[in-house]
Coordinates of N, CA, C and O in Angstrom, one line a residue:
X146 N 4.9 -122.1 -32.0 CA 3.9 -121.0 -31.6 C 3.2 -121.5 -30.4 O 3.0 -122.7 -30.0
X147 N 2.6 -120.5 -29.7 CA 1.9 -120.8 -28.5 C 0.7 -121.7 -28.7 O 0.4 -122.5 -27.9
X148 N 0.0 -121.5 -29.9 CA -1.2 -122.3 -30.1 C -0.9 -123.8 -30.2 O -1.7 -124.7 -29.9
X149 N 0.4 -124.2 -30.6 CA 0.8 -125.6 -30.7 C 1.2 -126.2 -29.4 O 1.3 -127.4 -29.3
X150 N 1.4 -125.4 -28.3 CA 1.8 -125.9 -27.0 C 0.6 -126.5 -26.3 O -0.5 -126.3 -26.7
X151 N 0.9 -127.2 -25.3 CA -0.1 -127.7 -24.3 C -0.8 -126.4 -23.8 O -0.2 -125.4 -23.5
X152 N -2.2 -126.5 -23.9 CA -3.0 -125.3 -23.5 C -2.6 -124.7 -22.1 O -2.5 -123.5 -22.0
X153 N -2.3 -125.5 -21.1 CA -2.0 -125.0 -19.8 C -0.6 -124.4 -19.9 O -0.4 -123.3 -19.3
X154 N 0.4 -125.0 -20.5 CA 1.7 -124.5 -20.6 C 1.7 -123.2 -21.4 O 2.4 -122.2 -21.0
X155 N 1.0 -123.1 -22.5 CA 0.8 -121.9 -23.3 C 0.2 -120.8 -22.5 O 0.7 -119.6 -22.6
X156 N -0.8 -121.0 -21.7 CA -1.4 -120.0 -20.9 C -0.5 -119.6 -19.8 O -0.4 -118.4 -19.5
X157 N 0.3 -120.4 -19.2 CA 1.2 -120.1 -18.2 C 2.3 -119.2 -18.8 O 2.7 -118.2 -18.2
X158 N 2.9 -119.6 -20.0 CA 3.8 -118.8 -20.6 C 3.3 -117.3 -20.9 O 4.0 -116.3 -20.7
X159 N 2.1 -117.3 -21.4 CA 1.5 -116.0 -21.7 C 1.3 -115.2 -20.4 O 1.5 -114.0 -20.4
X160 N 0.8 -115.8 -19.4 CA 0.6 -115.2 -18.1 C 1.9 -114.6 -17.6 O 2.0 -113.4 -17.2
X161 N 3.0 -115.4 -17.6 CA 4.3 -114.9 -17.2 C 4.8 -113.7 -18.1 O 5.4 -112.8 -17.6
X162 N 4.6 -113.8 -19.3 CA 5.0 -112.7 -20.3 C 4.3 -111.4 -19.9 O 4.9 -110.3 -19.9
X163 N 3.0 -111.5 -19.8 CA 2.2 -110.4 -19.4 C 2.6 -109.8 -18.1 O 2.7 -108.6 -17.9
X164 N 2.8 -110.6 -17.1 CA 3.2 -110.2 -15.8 C 4.5 -109.5 -15.9 O 4.7 -108.4 -15.3
X165 N 5.5 -110.0 -16.6 CA 6.8 -109.4 -16.8 C 6.7 -108.0 -17.5 O 7.3 -107.1 -17.1
X166 N 5.9 -108.0 -18.6 CA 5.7 -106.6 -19.2 C 5.0 -105.7 -18.3 O 5.3 -104.5 -18.4
X167 N 4.0 -106.1 -17.5 CA 3.4 -105.2 -16.6 C 4.3 -104.6 -15.6 O 4.2 -103.5 -15.2
X168 N 5.3 -105.5 -15.1 CA 6.3 -105.0 -14.2 C 7.3 -104.1 -14.8 O 7.9 -103.3 -14.1
X169 N 7.5 -104.2 -16.1 CA 8.5 -103.4 -16.8 C 8.0 -102.0 -17.0 O 6.9 -101.8 -17.3
X170 N 8.9 -101.0 -16.7 CA 8.4 -99.6 -16.9 C 8.6 -99.2 -18.3 O 8.3 -98.1 -18.7
X171 N 9.2 -100.0 -19.2 CA 9.4 -99.6 -20.6 C 8.7 -100.5 -21.6 O 8.6 -100.1 -22.8
X172 N 8.2 -101.7 -21.3 CA 7.5 -102.5 -22.2 C 6.0 -102.4 -22.0 O 5.5 -102.7 -21.0
X173 N 5.3 -102.1 -23.1 CA 3.8 -101.9 -23.0 C 3.2 -103.3 -23.2 O 3.7 -104.1 -23.9
X174 N 2.0 -103.4 -22.6 CA 1.2 -104.6 -22.8 C 0.1 -104.5 -23.9 O -0.5 -105.5 -24.1
X175 N 0.0 -103.4 -24.5 CA -1.0 -103.1 -25.5 C -1.0 -104.2 -26.6 O -2.1 -104.7 -26.9
X176 N 0.1 -104.5 -27.2 CA 0.1 -105.5 -28.2 C -0.4 -106.9 -27.7 O -1.0 -107.7 -28.4
X177 N 0.0 -107.2 -26.4 CA -0.4 -108.4 -25.8 C -1.9 -108.5 -25.6 O -2.5 -109.6 -25.7
X178 N -2.5 -107.4 -25.4 CA -4.0 -107.3 -25.2 C -4.7 -107.9 -26.4 O -5.6 -108.8 -26.3
X179 N -4.2 -107.5 -27.6 CA -4.8 -107.9 -28.9 C -4.5 -109.4 -29.1 O -5.3 -110.2 -29.5
X180 N -3.2 -109.7 -28.8 CA -2.7 -111.1 -29.1 C -3.5 -112.1 -28.2 O -3.9 -113.2 -28.7
X181 N -3.6 -111.8 -26.9 CA -4.4 -112.7 -26.0 C -5.8 -112.9 -26.4 O -6.4 -113.9 -26.4
X182 N -6.4 -111.7 -26.8 CA -7.8 -111.9 -27.3 C -8.0 -112.7 -28.6 O -8.9 -113.5 -28.7
X183 N -7.0 -112.6 -29.5 CA -7.0 -113.4 -30.7 C -6.7 -114.8 -30.4 O -7.3 -115.7 -31.1
X184 N -5.8 -115.1 -29.5 CA -5.4 -116.5 -29.3 C -6.4 -117.3 -28.4 O -6.7 -118.4 -28.6
X185 N -6.9 -116.6 -27.4 CA -7.8 -117.3 -26.4 C -9.3 -116.9 -26.5 O -10.1 -117.6 -25.8
X186 N -9.6 -115.9 -27.2 CA -11.0 -115.5 -27.3 C -11.2 -114.3 -26.3 O -10.3 -114.0 -25.4
X187 N -12.3 -113.6 -26.5 CA -12.4 -112.3 -25.7 C -12.5 -112.5 -24.2 O -11.7 -112.0 -23.5
X188 N -13.4 -113.4 -23.8 CA -13.6 -113.6 -22.3 C -12.4 -114.3 -21.7 O -11.9 -113.7 -20.7
X189 N -12.0 -115.5 -22.2 CA -10.8 -116.1 -21.6 C -9.6 -115.2 -21.6 O -8.8 -115.2 -20.7
X190 N -9.4 -114.5 -22.8 CA -8.3 -113.6 -22.9 C -8.3 -112.5 -21.9 O -7.3 -112.1 -21.4
X191 N -9.5 -111.9 -21.7 CA -9.6 -110.8 -20.8 C -9.3 -111.3 -19.4 O -8.7 -110.5 -18.6
X192 N -9.8 -112.5 -19.0 CA -9.5 -113.0 -17.7 C -8.0 -113.2 -17.5 O -7.5 -112.8 -16.5
X193 N -7.4 -113.8 -18.5 CA -5.9 -114.1 -18.4 C -5.2 -112.7 -18.3 O -4.3 -112.6 -17.5
X194 N -5.5 -111.8 -19.1 CA -4.9 -110.5 -19.1 C -5.1 -109.8 -17.8 O -4.1 -109.2 -17.2
X195 N -6.3 -109.8 -17.3 CA -6.6 -109.1 -16.0 C -5.8 -109.7 -14.9 O -5.3 -109.0 -14.0
X196 N -5.8 -111.0 -14.8 CA -5.1 -111.7 -13.7 C -3.6 -111.4 -13.7 O -3.0 -111.1 -12.7
X197 N -3.0 -111.5 -14.9 CA -1.6 -111.2 -15.1 C -1.3 -109.8 -14.7 O -0.2 -109.5 -14.1
X198 N -2.1 -108.9 -15.1 CA -1.9 -107.5 -14.8 C -2.0 -107.2 -13.4 O -1.2 -106.4 -12.8
X199 N -2.9 -107.8 -12.7 CA -3.1 -107.7 -11.2 C -1.8 -108.2 -10.5 O -1.3 -107.5 -9.6
X200 N -1.4 -109.3 -10.9 CA -0.1 -109.9 -10.3 C 1.1 -108.9 -10.5 O 1.8 -108.7 -9.6
X201 N 1.2 -108.5 -11.8 CA 2.3 -107.5 -12.1 C 2.2 -106.2 -11.3 O 3.2 -105.7 -10.8
X202 N 1.0 -105.7 -11.1 CA 0.8 -104.5 -10.4 C 1.1 -104.7 -8.9 O 1.7 -103.8 -8.2
X203 N 0.7 -105.8 -8.3 CA 1.1 -106.1 -6.9 C 2.6 -106.2 -6.8 O 3.1 -105.8 -5.8
X204 N 3.3 -106.9 -7.7 CA 4.7 -107.0 -7.7 C 5.3 -105.5 -7.7 O 6.2 -105.2 -6.9
X205 N 4.8 -104.6 -8.6 CA 5.3 -103.3 -8.7 C 5.1 -102.6 -7.3 O 6.0 -101.9 -6.8
X206 N 3.9 -102.8 -6.7 CA 3.6 -102.1 -5.5 C 4.6 -102.7 -4.4 O 5.2 -101.8 -3.6
X207 N 4.8 -103.9 -4.3 CA 5.8 -104.5 -3.3 C 7.2 -104.0 -3.6 O 7.9 -103.8 -2.6
X208 N 7.6 -104.0 -4.8 CA 8.9 -103.5 -5.1 C 9.0 -102.0 -4.6 O 10.0 -101.6 -4.0
X209 N 8.1 -101.2 -4.9 CA 8.0 -99.8 -4.5 C 8.0 -99.7 -3.0 O 8.5 -98.7 -2.4
X210 N 7.4 -100.6 -2.3 CA 7.2 -100.5 -0.9 C 8.4 -101.0 -0.1 O 8.9 -100.4 0.8
X211 N 9.0 -102.1 -0.6 CA 10.1 -102.8 0.2 C 11.5 -102.7 -0.5 O 12.5 -102.7 0.3
X212 N 11.6 -102.8 -1.8 CA 12.9 -102.9 -2.4 C 13.5 -101.6 -2.9 O 14.7 -101.4 -2.9
X213 N 12.6 -100.8 -3.4 CA 13.1 -99.5 -4.1 C 12.3 -98.3 -3.5 O 12.0 -97.4 -4.2
X214 N 12.1 -98.4 -2.2 CA 11.3 -97.3 -1.6 C 11.9 -95.9 -1.8 O 11.2 -95.0 -2.0
X215 N 13.2 -95.8 -1.5 CA 13.9 -94.5 -1.6 C 13.8 -94.0 -3.1 O 13.5 -92.8 -3.2
X216 N 14.1 -94.8 -4.0 CA 14.0 -94.4 -5.4 C 12.6 -94.0 -5.8 O 12.3 -93.0 -6.4
X217 N 11.6 -94.8 -5.4 CA 10.2 -94.6 -5.7 C 9.7 -93.3 -5.0 O 9.0 -92.5 -5.5
X218 N 10.2 -93.1 -3.8 CA 9.8 -91.8 -3.0 C 10.3 -90.6 -3.7 O 9.6 -89.6 -3.9
X219 N 11.6 -90.7 -4.2 CA 12.2 -89.6 -5.0 C 11.4 -89.3 -6.2 O 11.0 -88.1 -6.6
X220 N 11.0 -90.3 -7.0 CA 10.2 -90.2 -8.2 C 8.8 -89.6 -7.9 O 8.3 -88.7 -8.6
X221 N 8.3 -90.0 -6.8 CA 7.0 -89.5 -6.3 C 7.1 -88.0 -6.0 O 6.2 -87.2 -6.4
X222 N 8.1 -87.5 -5.4 CA 8.3 -86.1 -5.0 C 8.7 -85.3 -6.2 O 8.4 -84.1 -6.3
X223 N 9.5 -85.9 -7.2 CA 9.9 -85.1 -8.4 C 8.8 -84.9 -9.4 O 8.8 -83.9 -10.1
X224 N 7.8 -85.7 -9.4 CA 6.7 -85.6 -10.4 C 5.6 -84.8 -9.8 O 5.0 -85.3 -8.8
X225 N 5.2 -83.7 -10.4 CA 4.1 -82.9 -9.9 C 2.8 -83.7 -10.0 O 1.9 -83.6 -9.1
X226 N 2.7 -84.5 -11.0 CA 1.5 -85.3 -11.2 C 1.3 -86.4 -10.2 O 0.3 -86.5 -9.6
X227 N 2.4 -87.1 -9.9 CA 2.4 -88.1 -8.9 C 2.2 -87.5 -7.5 O 1.6 -88.1 -6.6
X228 N 2.8 -86.4 -7.3 CA 2.7 -85.7 -5.9 C 1.3 -85.3 -5.7 O 0.7 -85.5 -4.6
X229 N 0.6 -84.8 -6.7 CA -0.8 -84.4 -6.6 C -1.7 -85.7 -6.4 O -2.6 -85.6 -5.6
X230 N -1.3 -86.8 -7.0 CA -2.0 -88.0 -6.8 C -1.9 -88.5 -5.4 O -2.9 -88.9 -4.7
X231 N -0.7 -88.4 -4.8 CA -0.5 -88.8 -3.4 C -1.4 -88.0 -2.5 O -2.0 -88.5 -1.5
X232 N -1.4 -86.7 -2.7 CA -2.2 -85.9 -1.8 C -3.7 -86.2 -1.9 O -4.5 -86.3 -0.9
X233 N -4.1 -86.5 -3.2 CA -5.5 -86.9 -3.4 C -5.9 -88.2 -2.8 O -7.0 -88.5 -2.3
X234 N -4.8 -89.1 -2.8 CA -5.1 -90.5 -2.2 C -5.3 -90.5 -0.8 O -6.0 -91.3 -0.2
X235 N -4.6 -89.5 -0.1 CA -4.8 -89.4 1.3 C -6.3 -89.0 1.7 O -6.7 -89.3 2.8
X236 N -7.0 -88.4 0.8 CA -8.4 -88.0 1.0 C -9.4 -89.0 0.6 O -10.3 -89.3 1.3
X237 N -9.2 -89.5 -0.6 CA -10.2 -90.5 -1.2 C -9.5 -91.6 -1.9 O -9.5 -91.6 -3.1
X238 N -8.9 -92.4 -1.1 CA -8.0 -93.5 -1.7 C -8.6 -94.3 -2.8 O -8.0 -94.4 -3.9
X239 N -9.7 -95.0 -2.5 CA -10.3 -95.9 -3.5 C -10.7 -95.2 -4.8 O -10.4 -95.7 -5.9
X240 N -11.3 -94.1 -4.7 CA -11.8 -93.4 -5.8 C -10.6 -92.9 -6.7 O -10.6 -93.1 -7.9
X241 N -9.6 -92.3 -6.0 CA -8.5 -91.8 -6.8 C -7.6 -92.9 -7.4 O -7.1 -92.8 -8.5
X242 N -7.5 -94.0 -6.7 CA -6.7 -95.1 -7.2 C -7.4 -95.7 -8.4 O -6.8 -96.0 -9.5
X243 N -8.8 -95.8 -8.4 CA -9.5 -96.3 -9.6 C -9.3 -95.3 -10.8 O -9.1 -95.8 -11.9
X244 N -9.4 -94.0 -10.6 CA -9.2 -93.1 -11.6 C -7.8 -93.2 -12.2 O -7.6 -93.1 -13.4
X245 N -6.8 -93.2 -11.3 CA -5.4 -93.2 -11.7 C -5.1 -94.5 -12.6 O -4.4 -94.4 -13.6
X246 N -5.7 -95.6 -12.2 CA -5.5 -96.9 -13.0 C -6.1 -96.8 -14.4 O -5.6 -97.4 -15.3
X247 N -7.2 -96.0 -14.5 CA -7.9 -95.9 -15.8 C -7.3 -94.8 -16.7 O -7.5 -94.8 -17.8
X248 N -6.5 -93.9 -16.0 CA -6.0 -92.8 -16.8 C -4.7 -93.1 -17.6 O -3.8 -93.7 -17.1
X249 N -4.6 -92.7 -18.8 CA -3.4 -92.8 -19.6 C -2.3 -91.9 -19.2 O -1.2 -92.0 -19.7
X250 N -2.6 -90.9 -18.3 CA -1.6 -90.0 -17.9 C -0.5 -90.6 -17.0 O 0.7 -90.3 -17.1
X251 N -0.9 -91.6 -16.2 CA 0.0 -92.3 -15.3 C 0.5 -93.6 -15.9 O -0.3 -94.5 -16.2
X252 N 1.8 -93.7 -16.1 CA 2.4 -95.0 -16.7 C 2.1 -96.1 -15.6 O 2.3 -95.9 -14.5
X253 N 1.6 -97.2 -16.1 CA 1.1 -98.3 -15.3 C 2.1 -98.8 -14.3 O 1.9 -98.8 -13.1
X254 N 3.3 -99.1 -14.7 CA 4.3 -99.6 -13.8 C 4.8 -98.5 -12.9 O 4.9 -98.8 -11.7
X255 N 5.0 -97.3 -13.3 CA 5.5 -96.3 -12.4 C 4.4 -96.0 -11.4 O 4.8 -95.6 -10.3
X256 N 3.2 -96.1 -11.7 CA 2.1 -95.8 -10.8 C 2.2 -96.9 -9.6 O 2.0 -96.6 -8.4
X257 N 2.5 -98.1 -10.0 CA 2.6 -99.2 -9.0 C 3.7 -98.9 -8.0 O 3.6 -99.0 -6.8
X258 N 4.9 -98.5 -8.6 CA 6.0 -98.2 -7.7 C 5.7 -97.0 -6.9 O 6.0 -97.0 -5.6
X259 N 5.1 -96.0 -7.4 CA 4.7 -94.7 -6.6 C 3.7 -95.1 -5.5 O 3.8 -94.6 -4.4
X260 N 2.7 -95.9 -5.8 CA 1.8 -96.3 -4.8 C 2.4 -97.1 -3.7 O 2.1 -96.9 -2.5
X261 N 3.5 -97.9 -4.0 CA 4.2 -98.6 -3.0 C 5.0 -97.6 -2.1 O 5.1 -97.9 -0.9
X262 N 5.4 -96.5 -2.6 CA 6.1 -95.5 -1.8 C 5.2 -94.6 -1.0 O 5.6 -93.9 -0.2
X263 N 3.9 -94.6 -1.4 CA 2.9 -93.7 -0.7 C 2.4 -94.4 0.5 O 2.8 -95.5 1.0
X264 N 1.4 -93.8 1.1 CA 0.8 -94.3 2.4 C -0.3 -95.3 2.1 O -0.9 -95.8 3.0
X265 N -0.6 -95.6 0.8 CA -1.7 -96.5 0.5 C -1.3 -97.9 1.0 O -0.2 -98.4 0.8
X266 N -2.3 -98.6 1.6 CA -2.1 -100.0 2.0 C -2.5 -101.0 1.0 O -3.5 -100.7 0.2
X267 N -1.9 -102.1 0.9 CA -2.2 -103.2 0.0 C -3.3 -104.0 0.7 O -3.1 -104.6 1.7
X268 N -4.5 -104.1 0.1 CA -5.6 -104.9 0.6 C -6.5 -105.3 -0.5 O -6.4 -104.8 -1.6
X269 N -7.3 -106.2 -0.2 CA -8.2 -106.7 -1.2 C -9.6 -106.1 -1.0 O -10.1 -105.8 0.0

């Protein structure tokens, strides 16, 4: 079990698992949210979860921007919801991006790919 591992190695394994699941369009991270909180505690678990999800989201964005742009562009145009989001992003990017990330309507991984295909820039 992860608890029996070296704490650094266990955390790294969990980080990579969360990042992989965040990048996947079919594997949800919801069960991992609870597992990480139970294994590491609320605050350390939330930090680990947030960092891994940010890394996974950036990977999705970069894949959508550079590796799968044509596919992501088609998905963006086929989906009325994602098309509306892109139009709104052109007007109020930060506000709309924050709302989209919090909304259960947009699948997390697909949103990253769609944002990569949009005109949104990657910045801190």
